[in-house]
Amino acid sequence: MNRKTSFFPTPLPDEHIVSTFTRFLRLSGKCNLSSGRNIITRDYRSLDSTTPWRVAYTDIYSVFKDTLSVEEFANRYTLWPFFRPFLNTEVQSNVIGMKWAPDAKKRFTLTSTVQNHSELCKSWRWCKECASSDYDHYGITYWHREHQLPSVLHCRHHRRTLNRQCPHCDQSIWDIYDLPLPSPDGVCRFCRQPMSDASSNSPLSEAVSDIEIMSVSALLNNNNSNLERTINKMRNLLSDLVHQRMSDLKISNKNARIQVNKEFRYFISNDSQIDRIFSRQGDKDYVSKHRTKDSLLHIAESTSGQSAISYIAALRFLMKEQDIPINDRIWDG
Ligand SMILES: [Zn+2]
Ligand SMILES: [Zn+2]
């Protein structure tokens, strides 16, 4: 236990560590992050939902360091297991090893390309029914990790669209400066109106449902001994599938490359829910599906630096094409 803290709440099932930190500050009588800075961490600006690893996490880890390794901590309480299989081993060990960048000014962190700040995933999201049942069970609501996955739009337990933005006042929870937790009664914390609307239960397309299964599976199946195998298996699978598809086309290599990229772009843009996962934050930097980075071959051929969402979408597209079953154990080495 860190000397400055005499207590720290135990994370609740699948709770994101930033959520536990929020509860800690509330229990310590703080009303915002700024009044609570220096207690555990000074890295409190824009603590958003999808950052795989940052200085604040390293600081909060100090509370757990007698009982967990950094990797166990990251696997249990952050979105690290979702991002990790898509990073090369050097990047992984720099980030999780909490190494310093060569200029020694800051620790290694991940670029936004890897995190894929899509329009959907920068705000904290929650399921109204989970919040209500958490409130009944634990007397408090909290931010679930699996609801923060950038490629997950629905709660898999209640099959409903996650709450993100209030339909009345358009507000969403971008950072946790004021220590917000999900509302237990479904009421917007800004305008006090009920947040659920008719779109709460919009049906899932099959492709989005598969991508959500694959994403949650990446988050939950984090057996470290299989790490290398899982990564290689995933990369080899992607590469094999691309080449299989290209040879199936029975046309010249150049034309086959153009064709598979075209098919993948169609797969993304033809499904409005997948298209939403891929659209980037803000109108100005919205990147169309046609940029090279989102091309299937670019995703399959780069060794690192592609977003987890891109890899997962590419795999879904090709696994379906090859009739490979998608289940919740695909990442298990
Ligand atoms: Zn739920
Ligand atoms: Zn509102």
Coordinates of C-alpha atoms and ligand atoms in Angstrom, one line a residue:
M1 CA 0.0 0.0 0.0
N2 CA 1.2 3.4 -1.0
R3 CA 2.2 5.4 2.2
K4 CA 0.1 8.3 1.3
T5 CA -3.1 6.2 1.2
S6 CA -4.5 4.4 4.2
F7 CA -7.1 2.7 2.1
F8 CA -8.1 2.1 -1.5
P9 CA -11.3 0.4 -2.7
T10 CA -11.1 -3.1 -4.1
P11 CA -12.0 -3.0 -7.8
L12 CA -15.5 -4.4 -8.4
P13 CA -16.1 -7.1 -11.1
D14 CA -14.6 -5.8 -14.4
E15 CA -14.1 -2.3 -13.1
H16 CA -11.8 0.0 -14.9
I17 CA -9.0 1.2 -12.6
V18 CA -9.9 4.9 -13.4
S19 CA -13.4 4.1 -12.0
T20 CA -11.9 2.6 -8.8
F21 CA -9.7 5.7 -8.5
T22 CA -12.8 7.9 -9.0
R23 CA -14.5 6.1 -6.1
F24 CA -11.4 6.4 -4.0
L25 CA -11.4 10.2 -4.5
R26 CA -15.1 10.4 -3.7
L27 CA -14.6 8.4 -0.6
S28 CA -11.8 10.7 0.4
G29 CA -14.2 13.6 0.3
K30 CA -12.8 15.1 -3.0
C31 CA -15.2 16.8 -5.5
N32 CA -12.9 16.8 -8.5
L33 CA -9.6 15.4 -9.8
S34 CA -7.8 18.7 -9.2
S35 CA -8.5 18.7 -5.5
G36 CA -7.4 15.1 -5.3
R37 CA -4.2 15.5 -7.2
N38 CA -0.9 14.6 -5.6
I39 CA -2.7 12.0 -3.4
I40 CA -1.8 9.2 -5.8
T41 CA -1.1 10.8 -9.1
R42 CA -0.6 14.2 -10.7
D43 CA -1.6 12.9 -14.1
Y44 CA -5.2 13.7 -13.9
R45 CA -5.9 15.7 -17.1
S46 CA -8.4 14.1 -19.5
L47 CA -8.5 10.6 -18.0
D48 CA -10.5 9.2 -20.9
S49 CA -11.9 5.7 -21.2
T50 CA -9.8 4.0 -23.8
T51 CA -6.2 4.9 -23.1
P52 CA -4.4 1.5 -22.8
W53 CA -1.7 2.8 -20.5
R54 CA -0.6 6.1 -19.1
V55 CA 1.3 7.6 -16.2
A56 CA -1.8 7.7 -13.9
Y57 CA -2.0 4.0 -14.2
T58 CA 1.6 3.5 -13.2
D59 CA 1.0 5.7 -10.2
I60 CA -2.2 3.8 -9.2
Y61 CA -0.2 0.6 -9.6
S62 CA 1.9 1.6 -6.7
V63 CA -1.1 0.8 -4.5
F64 CA -1.1 -2.7 -5.8
K65 CA 2.6 -3.4 -6.2
D66 CA 2.9 -5.8 -3.2
T67 CA 0.2 -8.1 -4.6
L68 CA 0.3 -7.9 -8.4
S69 CA 2.9 -7.6 -11.2
V70 CA 2.4 -4.6 -13.5
E71 CA 1.2 -7.0 -16.2
E72 CA -1.4 -8.7 -13.9
F73 CA -2.6 -5.2 -12.9
A74 CA -2.9 -4.1 -16.5
N75 CA -4.6 -7.3 -17.5
R76 CA -7.2 -7.1 -14.8
Y77 CA -8.0 -3.4 -14.5
T78 CA -7.3 -1.7 -17.8
L79 CA -8.0 -2.2 -21.5
W80 CA -4.4 -3.4 -22.0
P81 CA -5.3 -7.0 -23.0
F82 CA -7.4 -5.7 -25.8
F83 CA -4.6 -3.6 -27.3
R84 CA -1.6 -5.8 -26.5
P85 CA -2.0 -8.6 -29.1
F86 CA -1.8 -5.9 -31.8
L87 CA 1.5 -4.3 -30.7
N88 CA 4.9 -5.6 -31.5
T89 CA 6.8 -7.1 -28.6
E90 CA 9.2 -4.2 -28.3
V91 CA 6.4 -1.6 -27.9
Q92 CA 4.7 -3.9 -25.4
S93 CA 7.7 -4.3 -23.2
N94 CA 8.5 -0.6 -23.3
V95 CA 5.0 0.4 -22.3
I96 CA 4.3 -2.3 -19.7
G97 CA 7.9 -2.3 -18.5
M98 CA 7.2 1.3 -17.7
K99 CA 10.4 2.3 -19.5
W100 CA 11.4 5.9 -20.2
A101 CA 11.6 7.3 -23.6
P102 CA 15.2 8.1 -24.8
D103 CA 14.9 11.7 -23.8
A104 CA 14.0 10.5 -20.3
K105 CA 11.2 13.1 -20.0
K106 CA 8.3 10.8 -20.2
R107 CA 7.4 7.2 -20.1
F108 CA 6.7 5.2 -23.3
T109 CA 3.1 5.6 -24.3
L110 CA 1.0 4.6 -27.3
T111 CA 0.1 6.7 -30.3
S112 CA -3.4 7.7 -31.0
T113 CA -3.3 5.6 -34.2
V114 CA -3.0 2.5 -32.2
Q115 CA -5.8 3.6 -29.9
N116 CA -8.1 4.6 -32.7
H117 CA -9.9 7.5 -31.2
S118 CA -13.2 6.8 -33.0
E119 CA -16.1 9.1 -32.5
L120 CA -17.7 6.6 -30.2
C121 CA -15.0 5.7 -27.8
K122 CA -13.6 8.8 -26.2
S123 CA -16.5 9.3 -23.8
W124 CA -17.2 7.0 -20.9
R125 CA -20.0 4.6 -21.6
W126 CA -22.3 2.4 -19.6
C127 CA -25.3 0.1 -19.6
K128 CA -28.4 1.4 -17.8
E129 CA -29.3 -2.1 -16.6
C130 CA -25.8 -3.0 -15.4
A131 CA -25.7 0.3 -13.5
S132 CA -29.1 -0.4 -11.9
S133 CA -28.0 -3.9 -10.9
D134 CA -24.6 -2.7 -9.6
Y135 CA -26.4 -0.2 -7.5
D136 CA -28.6 -2.9 -6.0
H137 CA -25.6 -5.2 -5.4
Y138 CA -22.8 -2.8 -4.3
G139 CA -24.7 0.4 -3.4
I140 CA -22.7 2.2 -6.1
T141 CA -22.4 2.3 -9.8
Y142 CA -19.0 2.1 -11.7
W143 CA -17.4 2.1 -15.1
H144 CA -17.1 -1.4 -16.6
R145 CA -14.0 -2.1 -18.7
E146 CA -15.8 -4.1 -21.4
H147 CA -18.2 -1.2 -22.0
Q148 CA -15.2 1.1 -22.8
L149 CA -13.8 -1.1 -25.6
P150 CA -13.6 1.1 -28.7
S151 CA -15.3 -1.6 -30.9
V152 CA -18.1 -2.4 -28.6
L153 CA -21.4 -0.6 -28.9
H154 CA -23.7 -2.8 -26.8
C155 CA -23.9 -4.5 -23.4
R156 CA -23.5 -8.2 -24.1
H157 CA -25.4 -9.1 -20.8
H158 CA -28.5 -7.0 -21.6
R159 CA -28.2 -6.7 -25.3
R160 CA -28.8 -3.0 -25.3
T161 CA -26.9 0.0 -26.8
L162 CA -24.5 1.5 -24.3
N163 CA -25.3 5.0 -23.1
R164 CA -22.9 7.5 -24.4
Q165 CA -24.5 10.8 -25.3
C166 CA -27.6 12.3 -23.8
P167 CA -30.3 12.5 -26.6
H168 CA -31.7 15.7 -25.0
C169 CA -28.7 17.9 -24.3
D170 CA -26.0 16.0 -26.4
Q171 CA -23.6 16.0 -23.4
S172 CA -21.3 13.1 -22.9
I173 CA -18.7 12.3 -20.2
W174 CA -15.3 12.9 -21.8
D175 CA -13.1 12.9 -18.8
I176 CA -13.7 12.2 -15.1
Y177 CA -12.7 15.6 -13.8
D178 CA -15.8 15.9 -11.7
L179 CA -15.6 12.3 -10.6
P180 CA -18.8 11.1 -12.4
L181 CA -20.1 7.6 -12.1
P182 CA -22.9 6.1 -14.2
S183 CA -26.3 7.2 -13.2
P184 CA -28.2 4.4 -11.3
D185 CA -31.6 5.7 -12.5
G186 CA -30.9 6.4 -16.2
V187 CA -31.1 10.1 -15.7
C188 CA -28.6 12.5 -17.5
R189 CA -26.3 14.1 -15.0
F190 CA -26.3 17.4 -17.0
C191 CA -30.0 18.0 -17.8
R192 CA -31.7 15.5 -15.5
Q193 CA -33.8 14.0 -18.2
P194 CA -34.1 10.2 -18.8
M195 CA -31.3 9.2 -21.2
S196 CA -32.8 6.1 -22.7
D197 CA -34.7 6.5 -26.0
A198 CA -36.1 4.4 -28.8
S199 CA -32.6 3.7 -30.2
S200 CA -31.5 2.0 -26.9
N201 CA -32.3 -1.4 -28.3
S202 CA -31.4 -1.0 -32.0
P203 CA -30.7 -4.5 -33.5
L204 CA -27.1 -5.6 -33.8
S205 CA -25.9 -6.4 -37.3
E206 CA -24.2 -9.8 -37.5
A207 CA -20.8 -8.3 -38.3
V208 CA -21.0 -5.9 -35.3
S209 CA -22.0 -8.7 -33.0
D210 CA -19.0 -10.8 -34.2
I211 CA -16.6 -7.8 -33.8
E212 CA -18.0 -7.3 -30.2
I213 CA -17.4 -11.0 -29.4
M214 CA -13.9 -10.8 -30.7
S215 CA -13.2 -7.6 -28.8
V216 CA -14.5 -8.9 -25.4
S217 CA -12.6 -12.1 -26.0
A218 CA -9.4 -10.2 -26.5
L219 CA -10.0 -8.4 -23.3
L220 CA -10.9 -11.4 -21.2
N221 CA -8.6 -14.2 -22.5
N222 CA -5.3 -12.8 -21.4
N223 CA -3.3 -15.9 -20.5
N224 CA 0.3 -14.6 -20.4
S225 CA 2.0 -17.9 -21.1
N226 CA 0.3 -17.9 -24.5
L227 CA 1.0 -14.3 -25.3
E228 CA 3.6 -14.9 -28.1
R229 CA 1.5 -17.7 -29.6
T230 CA -1.7 -15.7 -29.6
I231 CA 0.0 -12.8 -31.3
N232 CA 1.7 -14.9 -33.9
K233 CA -1.4 -16.9 -34.5
M234 CA -3.4 -13.8 -35.1
R235 CA -0.9 -12.3 -37.5
N236 CA -0.4 -15.5 -39.4
L237 CA -4.1 -16.0 -39.6
L238 CA -4.6 -12.6 -41.1
S239 CA -1.8 -13.0 -43.5
D240 CA -2.9 -16.5 -44.6
L241 CA -6.5 -15.3 -45.0
V242 CA -5.5 -12.4 -47.2
H243 CA -3.4 -14.6 -49.4
Q244 CA -6.0 -17.3 -49.6
R245 CA -8.6 -14.6 -50.7
M246 CA -6.2 -13.2 -53.3
S247 CA -5.5 -16.6 -54.8
D248 CA -9.2 -17.5 -54.8
L249 CA -9.8 -14.5 -57.1
K250 CA -7.6 -16.1 -59.8
I251 CA -6.5 -12.8 -61.3
S252 CA -3.2 -11.0 -61.4
N253 CA -1.6 -10.1 -58.1
K254 CA -2.0 -6.4 -58.6
N255 CA -5.6 -6.7 -59.5
A256 CA -6.2 -9.1 -56.6
R257 CA -4.7 -6.5 -54.2
I258 CA -7.0 -3.8 -55.5
Q259 CA -10.0 -6.2 -55.4
V260 CA -9.6 -7.3 -51.7
N261 CA -9.1 -3.8 -50.6
K262 CA -12.3 -2.8 -52.4
E263 CA -14.2 -5.7 -50.8
F264 CA -13.0 -4.7 -47.3
R265 CA -13.9 -1.0 -47.8
Y266 CA -17.4 -2.2 -48.9
F267 CA -17.7 -4.4 -45.8
I268 CA -16.9 -1.3 -43.6
S269 CA -19.1 1.2 -45.4
N270 CA -22.0 -1.1 -46.1
D271 CA -22.8 -1.5 -42.4
S272 CA -23.7 1.7 -40.7
Q273 CA -22.7 0.4 -37.2
I274 CA -19.3 -0.7 -38.4
D275 CA -18.9 2.6 -40.2
R276 CA -19.6 4.4 -36.9
I277 CA -16.9 2.3 -35.2
F278 CA -14.4 3.4 -37.9
S279 CA -15.3 7.1 -38.1
R280 CA -12.9 9.3 -36.2
Q281 CA -13.6 12.0 -33.7
G282 CA -14.6 15.4 -35.0
D283 CA -15.8 16.4 -38.5
K284 CA -12.6 18.0 -39.4
D285 CA -10.4 15.0 -38.9
Y286 CA -13.0 12.5 -40.0
V287 CA -11.1 10.1 -42.2
S288 CA -12.9 8.5 -45.0
K289 CA -12.8 4.7 -45.5
H290 CA -10.6 5.3 -48.6
R291 CA -7.4 6.2 -46.9
T292 CA -4.6 3.7 -47.3
K293 CA -4.2 3.0 -43.6
D294 CA -7.6 1.4 -43.5
S295 CA -6.9 -0.8 -46.5
L296 CA -7.0 -4.5 -45.8
L297 CA -3.5 -5.2 -47.2
H298 CA -2.0 -2.3 -45.2
I299 CA -3.5 -3.8 -42.0
A300 CA -2.4 -7.3 -42.8
E301 CA 1.1 -6.3 -43.9
S302 CA 2.1 -3.8 -41.2
T303 CA 4.0 -5.2 -38.3
S304 CA 2.6 -2.7 -35.8
G305 CA 1.0 0.7 -35.6
Q306 CA -2.4 -0.3 -36.8
S307 CA -5.4 0.1 -34.4
A308 CA -6.8 -2.9 -32.6
I309 CA -10.2 -2.1 -34.2
S310 CA -8.7 -2.3 -37.7
Y311 CA -7.1 -5.7 -37.0
I312 CA -10.3 -7.1 -35.5
A313 CA -12.5 -5.8 -38.4
A314 CA -10.0 -7.3 -40.9
L315 CA -10.1 -10.6 -39.2
R316 CA -13.8 -10.7 -39.0
F317 CA -14.1 -9.9 -42.7
L318 CA -11.7 -12.6 -43.7
M319 CA -12.8 -15.3 -41.2
K320 CA -16.3 -15.0 -42.5
E321 CA -15.1 -15.1 -46.1
Q322 CA -13.2 -18.4 -45.3
D323 CA -16.1 -19.8 -43.2
I324 CA -14.0 -19.9 -40.1
P325 CA -16.2 -19.9 -37.0
I326 CA -16.1 -16.9 -34.7
N327 CA -16.4 -17.7 -31.0
D328 CA -15.3 -16.2 -27.8
R329 CA -12.0 -18.3 -27.5
I330 CA -10.3 -17.3 -30.7
W331 CA -7.5 -15.4 -28.9
D332 CA -6.7 -18.3 -26.6
G333 CA -3.3 -19.6 -27.6
Ligands
ZN1 ZN -25.7 -4.4 -19.1
ZN2 ZN -28.9 15.5 -20.9

